[in-house]
PDB file of C-alpha atoms in Angstrom:
ATOM      1  CA  MET A   1      -0.180  -0.257   0.279  1.00  0.00           C
ATOM      2  CA  THR A   2       1.509   3.411   0.109  1.00  0.00           C
ATOM      3  CA  GLY A   3       2.108   5.628   2.256  1.00  0.00           C
ATOM      4  CA  GLN A   4       1.406   6.843   5.634  1.00  0.00           C
ATOM      5  CA  PRO A   5      -0.828  10.184   4.417  1.00  0.00           C
ATOM      6  CA  SER A   6      -2.617   7.670   2.721  1.00  0.00           C
ATOM      7  CA  LEU A   7      -3.489   5.759   5.991  1.00  0.00           C
ATOM      8  CA  ALA A   8      -3.836   9.147   7.876  1.00  0.00           C
ATOM      9  CA  CYS A   9      -6.418  10.719   5.305  1.00  0.00           C
ATOM     10  CA  VAL A  10      -8.967   7.727   5.428  1.00  0.00           C
ATOM     11  CA  LEU A  11      -9.117   7.493   8.862  1.00  0.00           C
ATOM     12  CA  ALA A  12      -9.667  11.083   8.627  1.00  0.00           C
ATOM     13  CA  ARG A  13     -12.251   9.993   6.387  1.00  0.00           C
ATOM     14  CA  ILE A  14     -13.541   7.491   8.252  1.00  0.00           C
ATOM     15  CA  ASP A  15     -13.908   8.600  11.980  1.00  0.00           C
ATOM     16  CA  GLU A  16     -16.016  12.104  10.079  1.00  0.00           C
ATOM     17  CA  ALA A  17     -18.512   9.795   8.320  1.00  0.00           C
ATOM     18  CA  ASN A  18     -18.435   8.127  11.300  1.00  0.00           C
ATOM     19  CA  ARG A  19     -19.330  11.099  13.444  1.00  0.00           C
ATOM     20  CA  ALA A  20     -22.363  11.878  11.784  1.00  0.00           C
ATOM     21  CA  ASP A  21     -24.120   8.946  13.307  1.00  0.00           C
ATOM     22  CA  PRO A  22     -27.633   9.764  15.536  1.00  0.00           C
ATOM     23  CA  ASN A  23     -27.232   7.550  18.097  1.00  0.00           C
ATOM     24  CA  THR A  24     -24.635   8.237  20.773  1.00  0.00           C
ATOM     25  CA  GLU A  25     -22.764   6.275  22.882  1.00  0.00           C
ATOM     26  CA  GLN A  26     -20.804   6.458  26.817  1.00  0.00           C
ATOM     27  CA  VAL A  27     -17.100   6.347  26.422  1.00  0.00           C
ATOM     28  CA  ASP A  28     -15.041   7.063  29.523  1.00  0.00           C
ATOM     29  CA  GLY A  29     -17.526   9.636  30.371  1.00  0.00           C
ATOM     30  CA  GLN A  30     -17.695  10.924  27.099  1.00  0.00           C
ATOM     31  CA  THR A  31     -20.533  10.719  25.403  1.00  0.00           C
ATOM     32  CA  LEU A  32     -19.450   9.408  21.827  1.00  0.00           C
ATOM     33  CA  PRO A  33     -21.587   9.039  18.156  1.00  0.00           C
ATOM     34  CA  ARG A  34     -21.866   5.152  18.154  1.00  0.00           C
ATOM     35  CA  GLU A  35     -19.713   3.780  15.172  1.00  0.00           C
ATOM     36  CA  TYR A  36     -17.425   6.526  16.042  1.00  0.00           C
ATOM     37  CA  ALA A  37     -17.336   5.105  19.110  1.00  0.00           C
ATOM     38  CA  TYR A  38     -17.215   1.519  18.222  1.00  0.00           C
ATOM     39  CA  SER A  39     -14.655   2.600  15.202  1.00  0.00           C
ATOM     40  CA  LEU A  40     -12.118   3.210  17.667  1.00  0.00           C
ATOM     41  CA  HIS A  41     -12.815   0.072  19.996  1.00  0.00           C
ATOM     42  CA  MET A  42     -12.457  -1.498  16.685  1.00  0.00           C
ATOM     43  CA  THR A  43      -8.605  -0.134  16.451  1.00  0.00           C
ATOM     44  CA  ARG A  44      -7.800  -0.359  19.851  1.00  0.00           C
ATOM     45  CA  TRP A  45      -8.605  -4.104  19.904  1.00  0.00           C
ATOM     46  CA  LEU A  46      -6.886  -4.476  16.830  1.00  0.00           C
ATOM     47  CA  PHE A  47      -2.890  -3.069  18.468  1.00  0.00           C
ATOM     48  CA  ALA A  48      -3.905  -5.299  21.493  1.00  0.00           C
ATOM     49  CA  LEU A  49      -4.264  -8.473  18.943  1.00  0.00           C
ATOM     50  CA  GLU A  50      -1.198  -6.890  16.705  1.00  0.00           C
ATOM     51  CA  PRO A  51       0.903  -4.764  17.935  1.00  0.00           C
ATOM     52  CA  ASN A  52       2.243  -4.154  14.143  1.00  0.00           C
ATOM     53  CA  PRO A  53      -0.942  -4.266  11.979  1.00  0.00           C
ATOM     54  CA  SER A  54      -0.572  -3.186   8.320  1.00  0.00           C
ATOM     55  CA  GLU A  55      -3.269  -0.655   7.164  1.00  0.00           C
ATOM     56  CA  ARG A  56      -5.429  -2.416   4.875  1.00  0.00           C
ATOM     57  CA  MET A  57      -6.354  -3.774   8.655  1.00  0.00           C
ATOM     58  CA  GLN A  58      -6.458  -0.665  10.146  1.00  0.00           C
ATOM     59  CA  ILE A  59      -8.867   0.890   7.641  1.00  0.00           C
ATOM     60  CA  ALA A  60     -10.891  -2.849   7.790  1.00  0.00           C
ATOM     61  CA  CYS A  61     -10.842  -2.855  11.820  1.00  0.00           C
ATOM     62  CA  ARG A  62     -11.846   1.375  11.179  1.00  0.00           C
ATOM     63  CA  ALA A  63     -14.560   0.740   8.550  1.00  0.00           C
ATOM     64  CA  GLN A  64     -15.753  -2.346  10.190  1.00  0.00           C
ATOM     65  CA  HIS A  65     -19.305  -0.460  10.805  1.00  0.00           C
ATOM     66  CA  ILE A  66     -18.871   2.618   8.909  1.00  0.00           C
ATOM     67  CA  GLU A  67     -22.540   4.935   8.964  1.00  0.00           C
ATOM     68  CA  ARG A  68     -24.377   1.445  10.134  1.00  0.00           C
ATOM     69  CA  TRP A  69     -27.105   3.276  11.482  1.00  0.00           C
ATOM     70  CA  THR A  70     -27.967   4.064   8.071  1.00  0.00           C
ATOM     71  CA  LEU A  71     -29.004   0.629   6.021  1.00  0.00           C
ATOM     72  CA  PRO A  72     -31.126  -0.082   9.830  1.00  0.00           C
ATOM     73  CA  ARG A  73     -31.667  -4.375  10.620  1.00  0.00           C
ATOM     74  CA  GLY A  74     -35.912  -3.502   9.806  1.00  0.00           C
ATOM     75  CA  GLU A  75     -34.859  -3.209   7.012  1.00  0.00           C
ATOM     76  CA  PHE A  76     -35.070  -6.659   7.098  1.00  0.00           C
ATOM     77  CA  PRO A  77     -36.556 -10.058   7.178  1.00  0.00           C
ATOM     78  CA  ASP A  78     -37.193 -11.369  10.827  1.00  0.00           C
ATOM     79  CA  GLY A  79     -35.610 -14.576  11.973  1.00  0.00           C
ATOM     80  CA  ARG A  80     -32.615 -15.880  11.816  1.00  0.00           C
ATOM     81  CA  ALA A  81     -31.958 -15.517   7.715  1.00  0.00           C
ATOM     82  CA  GLY A  82     -33.500 -12.430   7.907  1.00  0.00           C
ATOM     83  CA  TYR A  83     -30.544 -11.217  10.424  1.00  0.00           C
ATOM     84  CA  TYR A  84     -27.958 -12.951   8.065  1.00  0.00           C
ATOM     85  CA  GLN A  85     -28.713 -11.355   5.001  1.00  0.00           C
ATOM     86  CA  TRP A  86     -29.230  -7.801   6.593  1.00  0.00           C
ATOM     87  CA  ARG A  87     -25.381  -8.435   8.041  1.00  0.00           C
ATOM     88  CA  GLN A  88     -24.234  -9.544   4.465  1.00  0.00           C
ATOM     89  CA  SER A  89     -25.267  -6.860   2.917  1.00  0.00           C
ATOM     90  CA  CYS A  90     -23.987  -4.054   5.761  1.00  0.00           C
ATOM     91  CA  GLY A  91     -20.173  -6.090   4.915  1.00  0.00           C
ATOM     92  CA  ARG A  92     -21.573  -5.174   1.367  1.00  0.00           C
ATOM     93  CA  ARG A  93     -21.666  -1.597   1.681  1.00  0.00           C
ATOM     94  CA  HIS A  94     -18.871  -0.551   4.614  1.00  0.00           C
ATOM     95  CA  GLY A  95     -16.658  -2.332   2.024  1.00  0.00           C
ATOM     96  CA  ARG A  96     -17.565  -0.041  -0.990  1.00  0.00           C
ATOM     97  CA  ARG A  97     -17.595   2.431   0.966  1.00  0.00           C
ATOM     98  CA  ALA A  98     -13.804   1.796   2.123  1.00  0.00           C
ATOM     99  CA  ALA A  99     -12.896   1.810  -0.848  1.00  0.00           C
ATOM    100  CA  GLU A 100     -14.226   4.724  -1.726  1.00  0.00           C
ATOM    101  CA  ILE A 101     -12.575   6.947   0.688  1.00  0.00           C
ATOM    102  CA  MET A 102      -9.293   4.848  -0.007  1.00  0.00           C
ATOM    103  CA  ALA A 103      -9.138   5.553  -3.598  1.00  0.00           C
ATOM    104  CA  GLN A 104     -10.016   9.275  -2.727  1.00  0.00           C
ATOM    105  CA  CYS A 105      -7.326   9.606  -0.985  1.00  0.00           C
ATOM    106  CA  GLY A 106      -4.366   7.625  -3.191  1.00  0.00           C
ATOM    107  CA  TYR A 107      -4.394   4.266  -2.850  1.00  0.00           C
ATOM    108  CA  PRO A 108      -4.745   2.462  -5.931  1.00  0.00           C
ATOM    109  CA  PRO A 109      -7.443  -0.344  -7.151  1.00  0.00           C
ATOM    110  CA  GLU A 110      -5.882  -3.324  -5.360  1.00  0.00           C
ATOM    111  CA  ALA A 111      -5.945  -1.803  -2.524  1.00  0.00           C
ATOM    112  CA  CYS A 112      -9.064  -1.008  -2.160  1.00  0.00           C
ATOM    113  CA  GLU A 113     -10.619  -4.083  -3.316  1.00  0.00           C
ATOM    114  CA  ARG A 114      -8.690  -6.099  -0.559  1.00  0.00           C
ATOM    115  CA  VAL A 115     -10.177  -4.181   2.039  1.00  0.00           C
ATOM    116  CA  ALA A 116     -12.915  -4.107   0.287  1.00  0.00           C
ATOM    117  CA  VAL A 117     -13.046  -8.159   0.625  1.00  0.00           C
ATOM    118  CA  ILE A 118     -11.786  -8.201   3.432  1.00  0.00           C
ATOM    119  CA  LEU A 119     -14.766  -6.218   4.763  1.00  0.00           C
ATOM    120  CA  SER A 120     -17.289  -8.336   2.938  1.00  0.00           C
ATOM    121  CA  LYS A 121     -16.230 -11.440   5.496  1.00  0.00           C
ATOM    122  CA  ARG A 122     -16.220 -13.546   2.167  1.00  0.00           C
ATOM    123  CA  GLU A 123     -12.779 -15.680   3.335  1.00  0.00           C
ATOM    124  CA  LEU A 124     -13.959 -15.642   6.407  1.00  0.00           C
ATOM    125  CA  ARG A 125     -11.284 -19.286   7.939  1.00  0.00           C
ATOM    126  CA  ARG A 126      -9.581 -19.106   4.943  1.00  0.00           C
ATOM    127  CA  ASP A 127      -7.614 -15.665   4.485  1.00  0.00           C
ATOM    128  CA  PRO A 128      -6.057 -14.013   7.470  1.00  0.00           C
ATOM    129  CA  ASP A 129      -6.785 -10.613   7.113  1.00  0.00           C
ATOM    130  CA  THR A 130     -10.892 -11.655   7.070  1.00  0.00           C
ATOM    131  CA  GLN A 131     -10.443 -13.856  10.050  1.00  0.00           C
ATOM    132  CA  LEU A 132      -7.947 -10.945  12.453  1.00  0.00           C
ATOM    133  CA  LEU A 133     -10.994  -8.954  11.262  1.00  0.00           C
ATOM    134  CA  GLU A 134     -13.271 -11.368  12.799  1.00  0.00           C
ATOM    135  CA  ASP A 135     -11.353 -12.306  15.860  1.00  0.00           C
ATOM    136  CA  VAL A 136     -11.332  -8.091  16.760  1.00  0.00           C
ATOM    137  CA  ALA A 137     -15.211  -7.743  16.421  1.00  0.00           C
ATOM    138  CA  CYS A 138     -15.829 -10.830  18.773  1.00  0.00           C
ATOM    139  CA  LEU A 139     -13.381  -9.271  21.550  1.00  0.00           C
ATOM    140  CA  VAL A 140     -15.434  -5.458  21.468  1.00  0.00           C
ATOM    141  CA  PHE A 141     -18.688  -7.223  21.564  1.00  0.00           C
ATOM    142  CA  LEU A 142     -17.733  -9.198  24.039  1.00  0.00           C
ATOM    143  CA  GLU A 143     -16.214  -6.152  26.211  1.00  0.00           C
ATOM    144  CA  ARG A 144     -18.710  -3.509  25.331  1.00  0.00           C
ATOM    145  CA  TYR A 145     -21.801  -4.590  24.127  1.00  0.00           C
ATOM    146  CA  PHE A 146     -22.478  -8.677  25.404  1.00  0.00           C
ATOM    147  CA  ALA A 147     -23.291  -7.148  29.018  1.00  0.00           C
ATOM    148  CA  ASP A 148     -25.901  -5.243  26.999  1.00  0.00           C
ATOM    149  CA  PHE A 149     -27.173  -6.810  24.757  1.00  0.00           C
ATOM    150  CA  TYR A 150     -28.020 -10.005  26.596  1.00  0.00           C
ATOM    151  CA  GLU A 151     -30.331  -7.190  29.071  1.00  0.00           C
ATOM    152  CA  GLU A 152     -32.112  -5.951  26.016  1.00  0.00           C
ATOM    153  CA  LYS A 153     -33.297  -9.892  24.787  1.00  0.00           C
ATOM    154  CA  THR A 154     -35.537 -10.359  27.371  1.00  0.00           C
ATOM    155  CA  ASP A 155     -36.820 -13.317  25.306  1.00  0.00           C
ATOM    156  CA  TYR A 156     -33.922 -15.767  24.773  1.00  0.00           C
ATOM    157  CA  ASP A 157     -33.405 -18.840  27.236  1.00  0.00           C
ATOM    158  CA  ARG A 158     -30.297 -20.047  28.245  1.00  0.00           C
ATOM    159  CA  ASP A 159     -29.985 -22.545  25.299  1.00  0.00           C
ATOM    160  CA  LYS A 160     -30.621 -19.232  22.730  1.00  0.00           C
ATOM    161  CA  TRP A 161     -27.810 -17.569  24.718  1.00  0.00           C
ATOM    162  CA  LEU A 162     -25.308 -20.966  24.387  1.00  0.00           C
ATOM    163  CA  ARG A 163     -25.401 -21.274  20.715  1.00  0.00           C
ATOM    164  CA  ILE A 164     -24.914 -17.772  20.577  1.00  0.00           C
ATOM    165  CA  VAL A 165     -21.911 -18.082  22.524  1.00  0.00           C
ATOM    166  CA  ARG A 166     -21.024 -20.888  21.173  1.00  0.00           C
ATOM    167  CA  ARG A 167     -21.179 -19.454  17.399  1.00  0.00           C
ATOM    168  CA  THR A 168     -19.504 -16.402  18.289  1.00  0.00           C
ATOM    169  CA  TRP A 169     -15.953 -18.405  19.953  1.00  0.00           C
ATOM    170  CA  ALA A 170     -16.179 -20.800  16.966  1.00  0.00           C
ATOM    171  CA  LYS A 171     -15.577 -17.986  14.935  1.00  0.00           C
ATOM    172  CA  MET A 172     -12.114 -17.012  16.668  1.00  0.00           C
ATOM    173  CA  THR A 173      -8.905 -18.500  16.518  1.00  0.00           C
ATOM    174  CA  PRO A 174      -6.852 -19.351  19.544  1.00  0.00           C
ATOM    175  CA  ARG A 175      -5.074 -15.827  19.849  1.00  0.00           C
ATOM    176  CA  GLY A 176      -8.419 -14.764  19.551  1.00  0.00           C
ATOM    177  CA  HIS A 177     -10.228 -17.032  22.452  1.00  0.00           C
ATOM    178  CA  ALA A 178      -6.952 -16.099  24.556  1.00  0.00           C
ATOM    179  CA  ALA A 179      -7.774 -12.488  24.753  1.00  0.00           C
ATOM    180  CA  ALA A 180     -11.141 -13.056  25.492  1.00  0.00           C
ATOM    181  CA  LEU A 181     -10.292 -15.117  28.370  1.00  0.00           C
ATOM    182  CA  ALA A 182      -8.019 -12.595  28.841  1.00  0.00           C
ATOM    183  CA  LEU A 183     -11.218  -9.739  29.690  1.00  0.00           C
ATOM    184  CA  ALA A 184     -14.060 -12.377  30.809  1.00  0.00           C
ATOM    185  CA  GLY A 185     -12.606 -11.503  34.441  1.00  0.00           C
ATOM    186  CA  ARG A 186     -14.321  -8.531  34.046  1.00  0.00           C
ATOM    187  CA  LEU A 187     -18.071  -9.160  32.915  1.00  0.00           C
ATOM    188  CA  PRO A 188     -20.815  -9.249  35.832  1.00  0.00           C
ATOM    189  CA  ALA A 189     -20.946 -12.934  37.172  1.00  0.00           C
ATOM    190  CA  HIS A 190     -23.608 -14.625  35.508  1.00  0.00           C
ATOM    191  CA  LEU A 191     -22.171 -14.159  31.510  1.00  0.00           C
ATOM    192  CA  GLN A 192     -18.908 -15.325  33.363  1.00  0.00           C
ATOM    193  CA  ALA A 193     -21.183 -19.010  34.299  1.00  0.00           C
ATOM    194  CA  LEU A 194     -22.558 -18.126  30.968  1.00  0.00           C
ATOM    195  CA  LEU A 195     -19.328 -18.052  29.273  1.00  0.00           C
ATOM    196  CA  GLN A 196     -18.275 -21.327  31.558  1.00  0.00           C
ATOM    197  CA  ASP A 197     -21.240 -23.387  30.567  1.00  0.00           C
ATOM    198  CA  ALA A 198     -21.438 -22.777  26.595  1.00  0.00           C
ATOM    199  CA  LEU A 199     -17.207 -23.518  26.838  1.00  0.00           C
ATOM    200  CA  ALA A 200     -17.641 -26.086  29.088  1.00  0.00           C
ATOM    201  CA  PRO A 201     -16.375 -29.574  27.389  1.00  0.00           C
ATOM    202  CA  ALA A 202     -19.576 -32.033  26.510  1.00  0.00           C
ATOM    203  CA  ASP A 203     -20.792 -34.891  28.137  1.00  0.00           C
TER     204      ASP A 203
END
């Protein structure tokens, strides 16, 4: 890829786009636009897992949810099939938007397409960059959003929660697992118990 000025340009434009999110999140006593806050969590966890990440991964992690509020979940059918349709549409849109910004900042077409592929997650488990993005996203969810999500979904029974945790765990690498276990102790006690039960060996 190109040099640091182009990277700084892309990250600044992604941040500018995500600061337009009308939804907010509290981070260290500050009220931030939600997707901007999410992008900062993604960047922080990327550097925690990979101290010297590539430019493409810095861009992909920062753009993971770029302008996601513009494609609401409610525009897709209810149920699991509708959820996956929404997620796939989001990934394609995020990839196109990131590639567009990269091109504006001077990246060549092949670099733009590479980031678009990572964000689409078409090559999950086969592509190391896509897998790293998934590890980072899972860790951000576990650290920042799992507890609130659990409180919101009062209609989910314990078996469904166990399936959710196991599916999430299955998408992660051993490096991601180690980081997740290290932060699990900071979760509320009932979520620690859920995690322990979900990951316990089958009888």
